[in-house]
mmCIF file of C-alpha atoms in Angstrom:
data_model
loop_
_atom_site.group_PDB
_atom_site.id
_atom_site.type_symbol
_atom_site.label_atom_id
_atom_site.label_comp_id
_atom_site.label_asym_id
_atom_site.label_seq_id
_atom_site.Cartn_x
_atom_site.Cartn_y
_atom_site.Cartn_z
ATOM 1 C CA UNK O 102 6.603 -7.573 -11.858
ATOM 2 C CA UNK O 103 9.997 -5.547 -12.260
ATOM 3 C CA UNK O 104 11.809 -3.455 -15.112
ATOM 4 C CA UNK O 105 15.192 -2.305 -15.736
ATOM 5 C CA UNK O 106 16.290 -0.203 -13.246
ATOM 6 C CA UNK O 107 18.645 2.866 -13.946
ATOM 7 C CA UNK O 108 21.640 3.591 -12.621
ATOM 8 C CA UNK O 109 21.354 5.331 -8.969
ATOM 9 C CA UNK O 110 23.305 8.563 -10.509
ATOM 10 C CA UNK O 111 21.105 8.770 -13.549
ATOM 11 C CA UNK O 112 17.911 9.224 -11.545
ATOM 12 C CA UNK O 113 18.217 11.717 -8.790
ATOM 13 C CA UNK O 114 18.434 15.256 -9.099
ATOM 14 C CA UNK O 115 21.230 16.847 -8.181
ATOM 15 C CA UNK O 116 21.439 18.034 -4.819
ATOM 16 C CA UNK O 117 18.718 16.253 -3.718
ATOM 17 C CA UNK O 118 19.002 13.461 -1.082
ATOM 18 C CA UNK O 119 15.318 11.501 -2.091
ATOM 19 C CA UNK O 120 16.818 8.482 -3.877
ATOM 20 C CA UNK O 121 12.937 6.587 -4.357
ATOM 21 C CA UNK O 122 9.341 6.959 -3.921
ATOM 22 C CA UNK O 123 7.390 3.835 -2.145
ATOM 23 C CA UNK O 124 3.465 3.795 -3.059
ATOM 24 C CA UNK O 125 1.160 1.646 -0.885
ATOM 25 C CA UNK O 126 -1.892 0.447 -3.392
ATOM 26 C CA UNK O 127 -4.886 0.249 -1.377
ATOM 27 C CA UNK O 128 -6.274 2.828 -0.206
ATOM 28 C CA UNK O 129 -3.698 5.383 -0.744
ATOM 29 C CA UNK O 130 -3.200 4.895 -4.695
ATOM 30 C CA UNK O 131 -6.727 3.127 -5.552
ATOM 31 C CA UNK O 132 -9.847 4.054 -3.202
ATOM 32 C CA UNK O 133 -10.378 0.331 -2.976
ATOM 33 C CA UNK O 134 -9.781 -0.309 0.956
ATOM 34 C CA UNK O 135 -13.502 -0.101 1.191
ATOM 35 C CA UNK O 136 -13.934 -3.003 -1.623
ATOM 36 C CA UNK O 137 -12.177 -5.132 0.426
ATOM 37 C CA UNK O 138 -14.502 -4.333 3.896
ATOM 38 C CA UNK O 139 -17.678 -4.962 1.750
ATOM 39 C CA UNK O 140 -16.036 -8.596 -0.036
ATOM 40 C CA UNK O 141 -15.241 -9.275 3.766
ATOM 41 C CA UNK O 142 -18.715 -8.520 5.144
ATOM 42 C CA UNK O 143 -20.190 -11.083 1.784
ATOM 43 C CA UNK O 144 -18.129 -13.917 2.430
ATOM 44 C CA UNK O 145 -18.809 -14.562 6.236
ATOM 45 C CA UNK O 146 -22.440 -13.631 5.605
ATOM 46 C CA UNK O 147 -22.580 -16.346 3.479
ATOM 47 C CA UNK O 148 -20.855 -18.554 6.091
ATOM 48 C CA UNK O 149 -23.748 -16.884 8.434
ATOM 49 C CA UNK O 150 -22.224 -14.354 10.470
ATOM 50 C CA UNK O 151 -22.543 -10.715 10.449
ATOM 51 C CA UNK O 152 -18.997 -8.555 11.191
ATOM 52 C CA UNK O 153 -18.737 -5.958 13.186
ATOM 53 C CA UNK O 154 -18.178 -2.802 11.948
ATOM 54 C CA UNK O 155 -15.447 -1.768 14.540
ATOM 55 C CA UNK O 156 -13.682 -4.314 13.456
ATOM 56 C CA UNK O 157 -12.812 -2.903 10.375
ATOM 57 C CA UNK O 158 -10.650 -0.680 12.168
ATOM 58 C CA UNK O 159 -8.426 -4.031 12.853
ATOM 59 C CA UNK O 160 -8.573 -5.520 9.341
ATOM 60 C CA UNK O 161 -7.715 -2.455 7.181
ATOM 61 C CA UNK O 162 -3.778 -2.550 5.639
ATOM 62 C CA UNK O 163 -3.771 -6.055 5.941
ATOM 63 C CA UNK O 164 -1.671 -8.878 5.276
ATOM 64 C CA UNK O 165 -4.535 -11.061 4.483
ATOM 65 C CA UNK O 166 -3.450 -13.517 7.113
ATOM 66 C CA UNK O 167 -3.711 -11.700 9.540
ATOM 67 C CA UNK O 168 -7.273 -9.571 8.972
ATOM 68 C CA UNK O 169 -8.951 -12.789 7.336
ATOM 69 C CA UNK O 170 -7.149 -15.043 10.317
ATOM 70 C CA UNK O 171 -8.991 -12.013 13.298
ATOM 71 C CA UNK O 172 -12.256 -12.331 11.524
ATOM 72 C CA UNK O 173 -12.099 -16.210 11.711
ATOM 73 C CA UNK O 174 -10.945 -16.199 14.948
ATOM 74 C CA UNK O 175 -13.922 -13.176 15.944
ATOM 75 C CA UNK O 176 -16.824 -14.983 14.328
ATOM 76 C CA UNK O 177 -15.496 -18.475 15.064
ATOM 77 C CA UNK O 178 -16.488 -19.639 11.470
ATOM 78 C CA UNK O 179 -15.733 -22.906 10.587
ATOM 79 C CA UNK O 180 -13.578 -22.084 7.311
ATOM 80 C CA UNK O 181 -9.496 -22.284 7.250
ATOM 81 C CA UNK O 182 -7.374 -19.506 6.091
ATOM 82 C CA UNK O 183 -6.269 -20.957 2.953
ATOM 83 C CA UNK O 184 -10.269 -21.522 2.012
ATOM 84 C CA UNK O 185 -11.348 -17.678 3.478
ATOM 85 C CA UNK O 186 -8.153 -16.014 1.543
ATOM 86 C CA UNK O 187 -9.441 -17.611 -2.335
ATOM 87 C CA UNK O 188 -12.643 -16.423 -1.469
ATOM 88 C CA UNK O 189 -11.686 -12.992 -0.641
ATOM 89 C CA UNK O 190 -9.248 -12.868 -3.390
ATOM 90 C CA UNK O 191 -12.315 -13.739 -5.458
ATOM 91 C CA UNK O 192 -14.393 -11.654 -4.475
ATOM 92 C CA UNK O 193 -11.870 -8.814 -4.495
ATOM 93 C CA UNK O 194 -11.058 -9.482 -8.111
ATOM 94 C CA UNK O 195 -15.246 -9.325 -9.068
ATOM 95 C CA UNK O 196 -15.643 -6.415 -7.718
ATOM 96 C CA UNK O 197 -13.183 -4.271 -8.982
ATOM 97 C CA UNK O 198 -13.962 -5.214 -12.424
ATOM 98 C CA UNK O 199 -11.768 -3.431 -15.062
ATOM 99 C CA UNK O 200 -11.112 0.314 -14.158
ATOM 100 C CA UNK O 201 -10.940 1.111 -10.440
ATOM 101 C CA UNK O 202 -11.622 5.181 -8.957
ATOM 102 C CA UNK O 203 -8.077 6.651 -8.220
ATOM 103 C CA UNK O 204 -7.550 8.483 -5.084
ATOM 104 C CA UNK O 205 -7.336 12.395 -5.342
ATOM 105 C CA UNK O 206 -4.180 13.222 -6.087
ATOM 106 C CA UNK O 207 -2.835 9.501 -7.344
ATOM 107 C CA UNK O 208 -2.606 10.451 -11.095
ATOM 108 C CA UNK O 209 -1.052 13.759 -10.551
ATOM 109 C CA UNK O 210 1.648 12.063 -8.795
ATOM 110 C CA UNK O 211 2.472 9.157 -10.647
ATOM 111 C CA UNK O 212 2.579 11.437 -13.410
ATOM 112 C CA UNK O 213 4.773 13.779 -12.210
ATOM 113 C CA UNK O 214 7.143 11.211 -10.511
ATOM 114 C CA UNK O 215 7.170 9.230 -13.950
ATOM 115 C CA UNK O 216 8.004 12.838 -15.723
ATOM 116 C CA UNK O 217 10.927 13.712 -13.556
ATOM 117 C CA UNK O 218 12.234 10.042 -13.713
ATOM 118 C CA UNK O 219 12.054 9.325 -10.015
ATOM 119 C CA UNK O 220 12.399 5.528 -9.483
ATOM 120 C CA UNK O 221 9.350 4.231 -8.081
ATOM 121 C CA UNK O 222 8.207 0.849 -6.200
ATOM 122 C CA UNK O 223 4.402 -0.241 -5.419
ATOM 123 C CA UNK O 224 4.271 -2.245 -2.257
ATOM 124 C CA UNK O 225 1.046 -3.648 -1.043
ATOM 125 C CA UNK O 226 -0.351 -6.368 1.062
ATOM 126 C CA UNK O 227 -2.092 -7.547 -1.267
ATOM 127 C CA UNK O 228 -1.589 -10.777 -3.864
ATOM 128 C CA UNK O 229 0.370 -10.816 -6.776
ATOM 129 C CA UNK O 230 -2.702 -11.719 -8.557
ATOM 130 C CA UNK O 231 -4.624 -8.783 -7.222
ATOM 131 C CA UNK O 232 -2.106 -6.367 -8.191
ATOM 132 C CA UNK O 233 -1.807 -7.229 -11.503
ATOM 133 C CA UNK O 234 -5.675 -6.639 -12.147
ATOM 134 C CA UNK O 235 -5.211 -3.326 -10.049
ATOM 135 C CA UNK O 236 -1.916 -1.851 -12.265
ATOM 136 C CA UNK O 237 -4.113 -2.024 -15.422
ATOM 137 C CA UNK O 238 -6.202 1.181 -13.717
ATOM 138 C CA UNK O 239 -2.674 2.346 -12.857
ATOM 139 C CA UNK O 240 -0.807 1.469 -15.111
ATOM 140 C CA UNK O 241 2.445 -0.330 -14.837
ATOM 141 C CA UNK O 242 4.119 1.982 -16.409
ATOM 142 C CA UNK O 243 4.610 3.921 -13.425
ATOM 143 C CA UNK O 244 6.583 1.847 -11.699
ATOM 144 C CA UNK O 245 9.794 -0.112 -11.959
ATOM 145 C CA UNK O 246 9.513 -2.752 -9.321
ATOM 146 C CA UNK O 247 5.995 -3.933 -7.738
ATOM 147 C CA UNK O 248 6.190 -5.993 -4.664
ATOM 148 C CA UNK O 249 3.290 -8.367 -3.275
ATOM 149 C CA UNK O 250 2.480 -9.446 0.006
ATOM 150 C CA UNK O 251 2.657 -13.228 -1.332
ATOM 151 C CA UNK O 252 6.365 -12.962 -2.402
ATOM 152 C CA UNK O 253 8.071 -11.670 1.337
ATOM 153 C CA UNK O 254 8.392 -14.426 3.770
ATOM 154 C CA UNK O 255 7.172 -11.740 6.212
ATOM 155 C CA UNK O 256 4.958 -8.934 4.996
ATOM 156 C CA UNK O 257 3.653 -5.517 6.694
ATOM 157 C CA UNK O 258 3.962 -4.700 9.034
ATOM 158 C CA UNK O 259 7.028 -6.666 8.904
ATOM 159 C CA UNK O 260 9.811 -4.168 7.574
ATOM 160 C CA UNK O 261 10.832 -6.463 4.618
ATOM 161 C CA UNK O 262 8.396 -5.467 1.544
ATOM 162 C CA UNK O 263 9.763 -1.756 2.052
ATOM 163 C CA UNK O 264 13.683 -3.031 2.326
ATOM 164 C CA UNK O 265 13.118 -5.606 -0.428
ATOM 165 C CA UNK O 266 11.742 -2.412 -3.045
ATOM 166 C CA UNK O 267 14.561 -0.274 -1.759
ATOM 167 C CA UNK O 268 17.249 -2.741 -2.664
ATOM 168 C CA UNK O 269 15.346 -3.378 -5.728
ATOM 169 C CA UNK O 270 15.786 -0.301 -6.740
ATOM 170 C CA UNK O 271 19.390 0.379 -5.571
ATOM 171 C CA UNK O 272 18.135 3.174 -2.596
ATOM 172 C CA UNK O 273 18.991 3.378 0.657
ATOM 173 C CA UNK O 274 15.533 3.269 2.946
ATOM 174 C CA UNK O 275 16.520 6.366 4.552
ATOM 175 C CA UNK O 276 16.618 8.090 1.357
ATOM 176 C CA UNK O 277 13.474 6.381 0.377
ATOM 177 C CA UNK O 278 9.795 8.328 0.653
ATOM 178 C CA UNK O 279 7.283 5.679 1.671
ATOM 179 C CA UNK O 280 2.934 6.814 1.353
ATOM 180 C CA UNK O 281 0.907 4.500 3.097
ATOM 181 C CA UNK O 282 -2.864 4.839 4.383
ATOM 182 C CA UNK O 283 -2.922 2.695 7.204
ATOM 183 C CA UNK O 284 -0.706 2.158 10.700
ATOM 184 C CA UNK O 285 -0.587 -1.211 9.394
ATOM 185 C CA UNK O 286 1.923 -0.238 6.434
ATOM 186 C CA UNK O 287 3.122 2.969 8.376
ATOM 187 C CA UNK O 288 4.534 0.527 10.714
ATOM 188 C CA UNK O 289 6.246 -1.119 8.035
ATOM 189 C CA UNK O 290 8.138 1.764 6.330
ATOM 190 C CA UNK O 291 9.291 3.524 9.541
ATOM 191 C CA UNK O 292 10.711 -0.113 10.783
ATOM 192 C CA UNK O 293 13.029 0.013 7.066
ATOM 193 C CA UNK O 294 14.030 3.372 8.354
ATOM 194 C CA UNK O 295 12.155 5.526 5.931
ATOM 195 C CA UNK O 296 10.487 8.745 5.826
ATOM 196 C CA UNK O 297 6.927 8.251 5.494
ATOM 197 C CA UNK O 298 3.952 10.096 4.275
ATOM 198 C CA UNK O 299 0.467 8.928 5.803
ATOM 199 C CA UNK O 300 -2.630 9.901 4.251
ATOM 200 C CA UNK O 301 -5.332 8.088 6.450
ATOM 201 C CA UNK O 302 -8.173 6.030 4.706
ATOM 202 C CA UNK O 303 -10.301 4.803 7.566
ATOM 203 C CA UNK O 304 -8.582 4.767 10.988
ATOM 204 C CA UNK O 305 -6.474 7.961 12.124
ATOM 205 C CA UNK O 306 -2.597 8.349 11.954
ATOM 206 C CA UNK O 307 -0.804 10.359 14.515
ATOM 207 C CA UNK O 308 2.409 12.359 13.143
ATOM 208 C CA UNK O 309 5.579 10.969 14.886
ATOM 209 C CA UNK O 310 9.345 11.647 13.951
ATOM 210 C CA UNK O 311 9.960 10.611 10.393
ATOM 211 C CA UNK O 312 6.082 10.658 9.484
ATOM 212 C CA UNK O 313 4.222 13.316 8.169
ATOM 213 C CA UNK O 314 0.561 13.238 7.915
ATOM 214 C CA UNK O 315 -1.250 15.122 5.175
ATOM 215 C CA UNK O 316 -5.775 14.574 4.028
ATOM 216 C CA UNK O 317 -4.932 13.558 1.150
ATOM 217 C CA UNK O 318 -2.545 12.801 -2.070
ATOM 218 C CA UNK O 319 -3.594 16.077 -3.572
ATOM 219 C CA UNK O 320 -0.736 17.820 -0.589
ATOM 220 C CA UNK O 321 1.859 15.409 -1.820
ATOM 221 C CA UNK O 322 4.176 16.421 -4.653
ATOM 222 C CA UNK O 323 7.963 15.516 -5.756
ATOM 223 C CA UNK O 324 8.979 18.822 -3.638
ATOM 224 C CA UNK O 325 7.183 18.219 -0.784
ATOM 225 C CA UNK O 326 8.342 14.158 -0.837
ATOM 226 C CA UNK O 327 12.040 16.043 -1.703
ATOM 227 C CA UNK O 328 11.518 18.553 1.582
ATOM 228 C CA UNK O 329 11.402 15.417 3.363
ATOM 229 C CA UNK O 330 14.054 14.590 3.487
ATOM 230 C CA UNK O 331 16.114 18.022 4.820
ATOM 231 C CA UNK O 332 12.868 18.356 7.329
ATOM 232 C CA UNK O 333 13.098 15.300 9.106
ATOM 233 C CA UNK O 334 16.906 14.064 9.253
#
């Protein structure tokens, strides 16, 4: 899902070198990373095995391919990807039913990046499908390029969802704030070469050149993503 994109000199503030904001979805936008654990735990319990809960530690940030691909491979059920990922999908999709909570801090910043103009991508993991039922809590609105795990050949922690929303929205990555929840997407934004912001959802995050780590959204603003950028060159 994309809109018209302004002109790069049109929608930075002058003087300052943050060109774009890049939101992860799950888990750092929408508190919905434990959704996805409990859809998880259903499915293979109705294929008759129980997950382990450490393992949820290896699944979180995704791609699908490769958390639903561990848990097949863990539990040795006899399902194939394809079959395990419309389940999950499904399942994903019941449970969230039409609103979805917002993560302290989310609507504050959308608003305030919207407000001040400040081109803005969401890049997630997950399906196109699934996003489109999740932007209706967040409105699309927000954001004028969205980017799904199902449209990259190669998705996180592959660099190429974070390049792919940068180009699309004429930034270089460098210039280019990235928030992510998980090492998983962290990963992916520092290999596109951009600043990131972690705000951990269920395994730790270490700070690291280039990353700051904050508790949660409600420590993020447009001058602290904008401080970023002199901080850490």
């Amino acid at each position: 899902m994309t809109s018209t994109v302004p002109a790069l000199g049109t929608r930075t503030a002058e003087g300052s070198a943050l060109q774009a904001v890049l939101l992860d979805m799950d888990g750092t936008l929408v508190d919905t990373e434990g959704f996805w654990w409990d859809v998880e735990v259903e499915v293979f319990a109705a294929l008759g095995h129980t997950l382990d809960e450490s393992w949820r530690h290896v699944v979180v940030g995704g791609p699908m391919t490769r958390s639903a691909g561990f848990l097949i491979e863990a539990t040795g059920a006899d399902i194939t990807l394809a079959e395990v990922t419309v389940l999950l999908n499904a399942g994903f999709e019941e449970r969230i039913g039409s609103a979805l909570p917002l993560m302290p801090g989310a609507a504050r910043l959308l608003a305030e990046l919207a407000e001040q103009e400040i081109p803005t991508a969401l890049v997630s993991a997950s399906h196109r499908r699934i996003i489109d039922r999740v932007l209706t809590s967040l409105g699309p609105q927000h954001f004028a390029l969205t980017v799904a795990g199902d449209e990259v050949a190669r998705t996180k922690p592959h660099p190429d969802p974070y390049l792919l929303a940068a180009a699309g929205l004429g930034a270089d990555p460098a210039r280019c704030a990235v928030v992510e929840d998980t090492a998983t997407g962290v990963a992916a934004a520092e290999a596109a070469g951009c600043h990131v912001v972690a705000v951990p959802s269920v395994a730790p995050i270490a700070p690291a050149h280039r990353r700051t780590v904050v508790p949660s959204l409600e420590h993020v603003d447009l001058a602290f993503l904008r401080g970023l950028m002199t901080q850490m060159r």
